[in-house]
Structures are given as structure tokens and as C-alpha cells.
Short mmCIF file of C-alpha atoms in Angstrom, two decimals:
data_model
loop_
_atom_site.label_atom_id
_atom_site.label_comp_id
_atom_site.label_asym_id
_atom_site.label_seq_id
_atom_site.Cartn_x
_atom_site.Cartn_y
_atom_site.Cartn_z
CA MET K 156 95.79 99.81 68.48
CA PRO K 157 92.08 100.01 69.48
CA LEU K 158 92.96 100.44 73.15
CA GLU K 159 95.20 103.47 72.50
CA LYS K 160 92.61 104.94 70.15
CA TYR K 161 89.64 104.66 72.48
CA TYR K 162 91.57 105.23 75.72
CA PRO K 163 90.42 108.84 76.24
CA LEU K 164 86.82 107.62 76.14
CA LEU K 165 87.65 104.74 78.44
CA TRP K 166 89.43 107.11 80.81
CA LEU K 167 86.46 109.47 80.93
CA SER K 168 84.13 106.54 81.58
CA ALA K 169 86.39 105.35 84.40
CA LEU K 170 86.39 108.82 85.95
CA ILE K 171 82.59 109.06 85.83
CA GLY K 172 82.30 105.49 87.19
CA LEU K 173 84.61 106.25 90.08
CA ILE K 174 82.73 109.43 90.91
CA ILE K 175 79.42 107.52 90.91
CA LEU K 176 80.89 104.87 93.20
CA CYS K 177 82.27 107.53 95.57
CA VAL K 178 78.91 109.30 95.71
CA LEU K 179 77.19 105.95 96.34
CA ALA K 180 79.66 105.14 99.12
CA ALA K 181 79.40 108.57 100.72
CA THR K 182 75.63 108.61 100.70
CA THR K 183 74.95 105.05 101.79
CA SER K 184 78.10 104.33 103.84
CA PRO K 185 77.86 100.66 103.02
CA ILE K 186 81.48 99.56 103.22
CA LEU K 187 82.47 100.32 106.78
CA GLU K 188 79.86 99.67 109.40
CA THR K 189 79.10 101.55 112.56
CA LEU K 190 79.10 99.66 115.81
CA ASN K 191 75.37 100.24 116.07
CA LEU K 192 73.65 96.96 116.92
CA GLU K 193 70.13 98.17 116.12
CA GLY K 194 68.46 96.14 113.40
CA PHE K 195 70.68 93.13 114.06
CA GLU K 196 68.47 91.46 116.68
CA GLY K 197 68.96 87.69 116.53
CA LYS K 198 71.69 87.99 113.91
CA GLU K 199 75.40 87.18 114.12
CA ARG K 200 77.73 90.13 114.27
CA THR K 201 81.49 90.58 114.24
CA LEU K 202 83.05 93.70 115.70
CA GLY K 203 86.65 93.90 114.67
CA PHE K 204 89.58 95.87 116.01
CA ILE K 205 87.76 97.38 118.92
CA THR K 206 89.37 98.49 122.19
CA VAL K 207 88.03 97.30 125.53
CA LEU K 208 87.40 100.52 127.41
CA GLU K 209 85.90 99.49 130.73
CA GLY K 210 83.81 96.83 132.42
CA GLY K 211 84.03 93.56 134.20
CA ASP K 212 81.92 90.60 135.31
CA GLY K 213 81.03 89.76 131.75
CA ARG K 214 79.83 93.18 130.56
CA TYR K 215 82.28 95.43 128.76
CA LEU K 216 82.19 98.79 127.04
CA VAL K 217 84.08 98.50 123.81
CA GLY K 218 84.94 101.28 121.39
CA ARG K 219 86.43 101.94 118.02
CA MET K 220 89.90 103.40 117.81
CA PHE K 221 89.20 106.15 115.35
CA THR K 222 85.56 107.05 115.27
CA GLY K 223 84.95 107.21 119.01
CA GLU K 224 81.92 104.91 118.83
CA LYS K 225 81.13 102.82 121.94
CA VAL K 226 78.91 99.86 122.58
CA TRP K 227 78.28 97.40 125.41
CA VAL K 228 78.93 93.71 124.86
CA CYS K 229 78.18 90.73 127.08
CA CYS K 230 80.95 88.23 127.46
CA VAL K 231 79.54 85.70 129.92
CA GLY K 232 80.74 82.26 129.10
CA CYS K 233 82.82 83.31 126.10
CA ASP K 234 86.00 81.37 125.39
CA LYS K 235 88.29 84.13 126.64
CA PRO K 236 87.65 87.01 129.06
CA LEU K 237 88.14 90.54 127.80
CA VAL K 238 90.87 92.68 129.34
CA VAL K 239 90.55 96.45 129.59
CA GLY K 240 92.95 98.23 127.26
CA GLU K 241 93.36 95.38 124.81
CA VAL K 242 92.47 95.54 121.12
CA VAL K 243 90.14 92.65 120.28
CA SER K 244 87.79 91.31 117.63
CA VAL K 245 84.62 89.71 118.93
CA HIS K 246 81.91 87.63 117.39
CA GLY K 247 78.47 86.81 118.73
CA VAL K 248 74.71 87.11 118.41
CA VAL K 249 72.73 90.25 119.14
CA ARG K 250 70.12 89.67 121.85
CA GLY K 251 68.15 92.44 123.50
CA GLY K 252 70.29 95.15 121.85
CA GLU K 253 73.47 93.69 123.27
CA LEU K 254 76.08 91.50 121.63
CA LEU K 255 76.41 88.14 123.38
CA VAL K 256 80.02 87.30 122.59
CA ASP K 257 80.96 83.69 121.94
CA ARG K 258 84.39 84.12 120.33
CA VAL K 259 87.17 86.54 121.15
CA HIS K 260 90.46 87.18 119.41
CA THR K 261 92.99 89.44 121.10
CA HIS K 262 95.25 91.37 118.77
CA GLN K 263 98.59 91.21 120.53
CA HIS K 264 100.41 93.51 118.11
CA PRO K 265 97.71 95.50 116.29
CA TRP K 266 100.12 98.07 114.87
CA THR K 267 102.96 95.80 113.81
CA SER K 268 101.70 95.63 110.23
CA TYR K 269 101.79 99.40 109.97
CA TYR K 270 105.39 99.53 111.20
CA LEU K 271 106.47 96.72 108.87
CA SER K 272 104.63 98.41 105.99
CA THR K 273 106.97 101.37 106.39
CA PHE K 274 109.84 99.12 105.30
CA GLY K 275 107.67 97.90 102.45
CA LEU K 276 106.97 101.51 101.45
CA ILE K 277 110.68 102.41 101.45
CA ALA K 278 111.55 99.30 99.44
CA PHE K 279 108.77 100.03 96.95
CA LEU K 280 109.73 103.67 96.46
CA THR K 281 113.39 102.71 95.98
CA LEU K 282 112.53 100.12 93.32
CA PHE K 283 109.93 102.32 91.68
CA PHE K 284 112.21 105.34 91.22
CA ARG K 285 115.03 103.10 89.96
CA GLU K 286 112.68 102.29 87.04
CA TRP K 287 110.79 105.56 86.55
CA ARG K 288 111.62 109.23 86.71
CA ILE K 289 109.18 112.11 86.89
CA SER K 290 108.96 114.43 83.92
CA ARG K 291 106.39 116.75 82.41
CA ARG K 292 105.05 113.75 80.45
CA GLY K 293 104.38 111.88 83.70
CA PHE K 294 106.48 108.91 84.76
CA VAL K 295 109.08 108.16 82.13
CA PRO K 296 110.87 104.80 82.16
CA ARG K 297 114.63 104.95 82.71
CA TRP K 298 115.15 101.87 80.52
CA GLY K 299 113.82 103.52 77.37
CA GLY K 300 110.23 102.28 77.24
CA GLY K 301 110.39 98.81 75.78
CA VAL K 302 108.50 96.27 77.85
CA ALA K 303 109.28 92.77 79.14
CA MET Q 196 76.26 94.49 105.72
CA GLY Q 197 79.45 95.85 104.38
CA LEU Q 198 82.75 95.20 102.72
CA TYR Q 199 84.50 94.92 106.04
CA HIS Q 200 82.43 93.07 108.59
CA VAL Q 201 85.40 93.53 110.88
CA GLY Q 202 85.24 97.19 111.66
CA VAL Q 203 87.10 100.33 110.81
CA VAL Q 204 90.38 99.20 109.40
CA VAL Q 205 91.94 96.04 108.16
CA LEU Q 206 95.67 96.38 108.73
CA PRO Q 207 97.85 96.79 105.70
CA ASP Q 208 100.69 94.37 105.13
CA TRP Q 209 102.66 95.91 102.32
CA VAL Q 210 105.56 93.51 102.76
CA ALA Q 211 103.35 90.52 101.90
CA HIS Q 212 101.65 92.36 99.05
CA LEU Q 213 104.92 93.53 97.54
CA LEU Q 214 106.50 90.07 97.87
CA LEU Q 215 103.51 88.46 96.14
CA GLY Q 216 103.69 91.12 93.39
CA GLY Q 217 107.40 90.45 92.99
CA CYS Q 218 106.79 86.70 92.70
CA ILE Q 219 104.08 87.23 90.05
CA ALA Q 220 106.39 89.54 88.07
CA ARG Q 221 109.20 87.01 88.30
CA PHE Q 222 107.01 84.15 87.13
CA SER Q 223 105.52 86.30 84.36
CA ASN Q 224 109.05 86.95 83.18
CA VAL Q 225 108.47 90.71 83.37
CA ARG Q 226 111.89 92.33 83.59
CA ARG Q 227 111.10 95.97 82.77
CA GLY Q 228 108.24 97.82 84.35
CA TYR Q 229 107.58 95.27 87.05
CA THR Q 230 107.29 98.10 89.57
CA LEU Q 231 103.95 98.94 87.95
CA LEU Q 232 102.78 95.52 89.13
CA LEU Q 233 104.14 96.36 92.61
CA LEU Q 234 102.31 99.70 92.46
CA GLY Q 235 99.08 97.84 91.59
CA ALA Q 236 99.69 95.45 94.47
CA VAL Q 237 99.66 98.28 97.04
CA LEU Q 238 97.23 100.59 95.26
CA PRO Q 239 94.07 99.36 97.05
CA ASP Q 240 95.67 100.12 100.41
CA PHE Q 241 95.85 103.79 99.44
CA SER Q 242 92.36 103.74 100.97
CA LYS Q 243 94.17 103.86 104.33
CA LEU Q 244 94.99 107.49 103.50
CA SER Q 245 91.53 108.21 104.86
CA LEU Q 246 93.02 107.70 108.35
CA VAL Q 247 94.57 111.16 107.98
CA PHE Q 248 91.06 112.56 108.27
CA ARG Q 249 90.71 111.25 111.81
CA PHE Q 250 92.52 114.41 112.88
CA PHE Q 251 89.72 116.51 111.40
CA PHE Q 252 86.57 114.44 111.76
CA ASP Q 253 85.09 111.84 114.03
CA GLY Q 254 82.01 109.63 114.36
CA GLU Q 255 79.69 109.24 111.38
CA THR Q 256 81.47 111.92 109.35
CA LEU Q 257 84.77 110.05 109.61
CA LEU Q 258 83.05 106.79 108.64
CA THR Q 259 81.57 108.49 105.58
CA VAL Q 260 84.98 109.83 104.54
CA MET Q 261 86.55 106.41 105.10
CA ASN Q 262 83.78 104.76 103.09
CA LEU Q 263 84.57 107.17 100.27
CA PHE Q 264 88.23 106.02 100.22
CA CYS Q 265 87.32 102.35 100.62
CA VAL Q 266 85.84 102.39 97.13
CA ILE Q 267 89.35 101.82 95.75
CA HIS Q 268 89.62 98.67 97.86
CA THR Q 269 86.95 96.93 95.79
CA PHE Q 270 87.10 95.07 92.51
CA PHE Q 271 85.49 97.87 90.51
CA GLY Q 272 87.53 100.49 92.35
CA VAL Q 273 90.75 98.74 91.34
CA VAL Q 274 89.66 98.51 87.72
CA LEU Q 275 88.56 102.17 87.51
CA LEU Q 276 91.60 103.56 89.36
CA SER Q 277 93.96 101.50 87.19
CA LEU Q 278 92.27 102.87 84.10
CA LEU Q 279 92.69 106.41 85.46
CA ILE Q 280 96.35 106.25 86.42
CA ALA Q 281 97.67 104.04 83.59
CA PRO Q 282 98.16 107.06 81.27
CA LEU Q 283 100.50 108.62 83.82
CA PHE Q 284 103.18 106.21 82.70
CA ALA Q 285 105.01 106.63 79.39
CA ALA Q 286 104.71 102.97 78.47
CA PRO Q 287 102.23 101.12 76.26
CA LYS Q 288 98.83 101.53 77.90
CA ARG Q 289 97.95 97.88 77.50
CA PHE Q 290 101.14 96.98 79.43
CA SER Q 291 100.62 99.59 82.16
CA LEU Q 292 96.96 98.66 82.60
CA THR Q 293 97.69 94.92 82.72
CA MET Q 294 100.45 95.36 85.30
CA LEU Q 295 98.28 97.58 87.53
CA LEU Q 296 95.30 95.25 87.26
CA VAL Q 297 97.24 92.07 87.97
CA GLY Q 298 98.87 93.74 90.97
CA GLY Q 299 95.50 95.05 92.22
CA PHE Q 300 93.82 91.70 91.90
CA SER Q 301 96.69 89.99 93.68
CA HIS Q 302 96.11 92.42 96.53
CA LEU Q 303 92.40 91.57 96.74
CA LEU Q 304 93.20 87.86 96.54
CA LEU Q 305 95.64 88.06 99.36
CA ASP Q 306 93.30 90.15 101.46
CA SER Q 307 90.54 87.66 100.97
CA LEU Q 308 92.59 85.19 102.98
CA LEU Q 309 92.25 87.49 106.00
CA ASN Q 310 89.43 88.14 108.38
CA PRO Q 311 88.37 87.18 111.80
CA PHE Q 312 85.87 84.35 112.21
CA GLY Q 313 85.53 83.80 108.49
CA GLY Q 314 83.76 87.14 108.02
CA ASP Q 315 82.91 88.75 104.75
CA TYR Q 316 84.89 90.92 102.38
CA TRP Q 317 82.48 92.60 100.02
CA PHE Q 318 85.06 93.09 97.32
CA LEU Q 319 82.36 93.12 94.68
CA TRP Q 320 80.57 96.12 96.20
CA PRO Q 321 78.20 97.61 95.00
CA LEU Q 322 77.09 94.18 93.89
CA ALA Q 323 75.76 92.36 96.90
CA LYS Q 324 76.96 88.85 96.08
CA PRO Q 325 79.03 86.83 95.64
CA TYR Q 326 81.56 87.78 98.27
CA LEU Q 327 84.80 86.11 99.15
CA ARG Q 328 84.87 84.27 102.45
CA THR Q 329 87.95 82.45 103.73
CA GLY Q 330 89.34 83.76 107.00
CA PHE Q 331 92.65 81.87 107.05
CA PHE Q 332 94.69 84.59 108.74
CA TRP Q 333 94.15 87.42 111.15
CA ALA Q 334 94.93 90.88 109.83
CA ASP Q 335 97.75 91.35 112.32
CA SER Q 336 99.24 87.95 111.64
CA PRO Q 337 102.80 87.85 110.21
CA LEU Q 338 102.11 84.48 108.61
CA PRO Q 339 101.16 85.73 105.10
CA ALA Q 340 104.37 87.76 104.88
CA LEU Q 341 106.43 84.87 106.24
CA ILE Q 342 104.91 82.27 103.88
CA ILE Q 343 105.20 84.47 100.83
CA GLY Q 344 108.65 85.64 101.95
CA PHE Q 345 109.78 82.01 102.18
CA PHE Q 346 108.40 81.42 98.67
CA ALA Q 347 109.91 84.64 97.36
CA PHE Q 348 113.30 83.65 98.75
CA PHE Q 349 113.36 80.62 96.49
CA VAL Q 350 111.77 82.37 93.52
CA CYS Q 351 113.59 85.70 93.53
CA LEU Q 352 116.76 85.17 95.52
CA GLY Q 353 117.54 81.60 94.68
CA PRO Q 354 115.95 80.73 91.32
CA GLY Q 355 118.62 78.17 90.64
CA LEU Q 356 117.91 76.52 93.95
CA TRP Q 357 114.14 76.72 93.26
CA ARG Q 358 114.65 74.98 89.90
CA ARG Q 359 116.79 72.28 91.41
CA VAL Q 360 114.33 71.62 94.25
CA THR Q 361 111.08 71.65 92.30
CA GLY Q 362 112.03 71.38 88.62
CA TRP Q 363 109.52 74.19 87.92
CA GLY Q 364 110.19 77.43 86.04
CA LYS Q 365 112.84 76.00 83.77
CA GLY Q 366 113.96 78.56 81.20
CA ARG Q 367 112.08 81.37 82.93
CA PHE Q 368 114.95 82.98 84.79
#
């Protein structure tokens, strides 16, 4: 089997490839964005899963749950007013260093998926260890090794 | 620009991912080792492990760490990680690899249906384009799990009923 024969080489290439991607991601931080609006003047921007921290009368300070970043957005005339304490996703155009929001989505239950995923995790682990057991050779199939 | 235009985290929905993986395994007639496909279906969400680091870092440092983990939530990340972990399983490598890849791609496909305001998922990072853009569901919406769960009920729990209703999948179960 060519795949079995050349797998060590393939594995090493995959390891090097993943390391390169990780270095690229760590140095350029391209995947997750900061809330920084600089450089987006006149462009559309979506800020997702942000918490409304304070404000009123159309101007709100919003922040990210984990990183502690904060930014002011302007919500005059948007389809739904922002409410302090809610988790929202907003979309708009950056004008004068501020995001002029035109669309708002309020996440009513932002953590529900995490809670439900716990059940998914338990179900997955149950099924997985019904099929595989851990040994010194790695994960060994309980059914003997034949596939399909 | 970025993979997630939406912010820090896209919520995981393992129930929907596992149900879709189960449906694919059922339709592929995989009876043994289907949990590898399920593993592949949740593997990209292991990037959420980076959230543990919020207890140690914040600000730009935390974003950098999270970016590091998010690599496995991309097309190339799925391929490379599947290649790396396939030898952990004492099964034919071609089988292990195929199961992990199919599961991983099903995860990316399902995630591409999410996003607010039709934003962008840069699954093909570090390639700039093309990216997937749909935006059918919000990340906290239960609809994907409900729709796939409804489908899975007929496929996995009631295959006879599924066959009678649709006439599809004859001889597969």
C-alpha cells in the first residue's frame, strides 16, 4: 500500500505544515480580528458577539467578552436599539472612526450551544470508547480491526 | 479581514455536528469505526480549547493564542491535523484518514451555513479567496441541530420509516 509505505513522510510533512501555519497565525493574527476600527474608514464591518457595556441616546460602548477590548458604536436610526448588558452582533459602516450601526442581532441565549454541547461531548465519548480502547499502541478497536 | 468576521468565538454546536456525522456514517454504510467520523466532525472545534487561556492572558496576547488554535478550524488545518492523528488508531490508515477528513469537512460545511449578516468564513486561510459566504443561521440558533436531528431521527432511528416515506436508501440499512 503506497499510503502505508509513505505515511511517515506524509506525517512529517503534515507536522511541518501545521507548525508553519501556527507560526503564520501567531505572527500575523489574521483569523480573529480585534475590535479596532482603524483602517476600516468607509468600509462595512461586522462586530460579533460583543457585550453592550454602557451608553444611551444612540452611542454605546461595546466590548468583547474575553479579550477586554472596547469600542464605541453609533446606533442612531438602526433597526433595533441596543440594551446594556445584552450580547449582540452589529453590522455597519465605519465613519469618522466610529461604527454607524445599521443592523443589530441580539443573542438571547449566547451560551446555550455550549451547554448543549456538553451533552454532545458525553454522547460522543460514550460512543467512542464503546468502539476503541486505549493501549500502548494507541487506540485499538474493540471489534478486531476490520472496517465497514 | 479574517476567518471570523464575527468576532472572538463562533459558538460550537456539537449536537448538530455529531448528528450530521452520524447521518453521513449511516448513509456511507460504515458500521465499524464510525466514531472516527464523529471525531472528525468535532475536531475543528477543539480550537475552542484556546478559551482556557483567557484565565492567563487578555487583550492582544489572548487573540494571538486564539489565532494559533484557530488554525485547526480551517481547511488546511483539518487536513494536516487528520494526517497527524490518523496513526493513533490501530486501523488501516486510509480508512482512519478518510473518516477523519469526511467528518472534518462536514464540520466546515455546516459551519459555513452560520454567520451574522452573511459575513465571511475564511476557511481557506492562508489563501485569501475564495471564501464561503452563506449566513443562513445565527451561531446561537438551535435550528441546525433541530433540522439535522429531525433528519437523523428518520435516518438513524427509523430507517424503515425513512425508506417507506421516501423510497431512498433501499438496501443500505
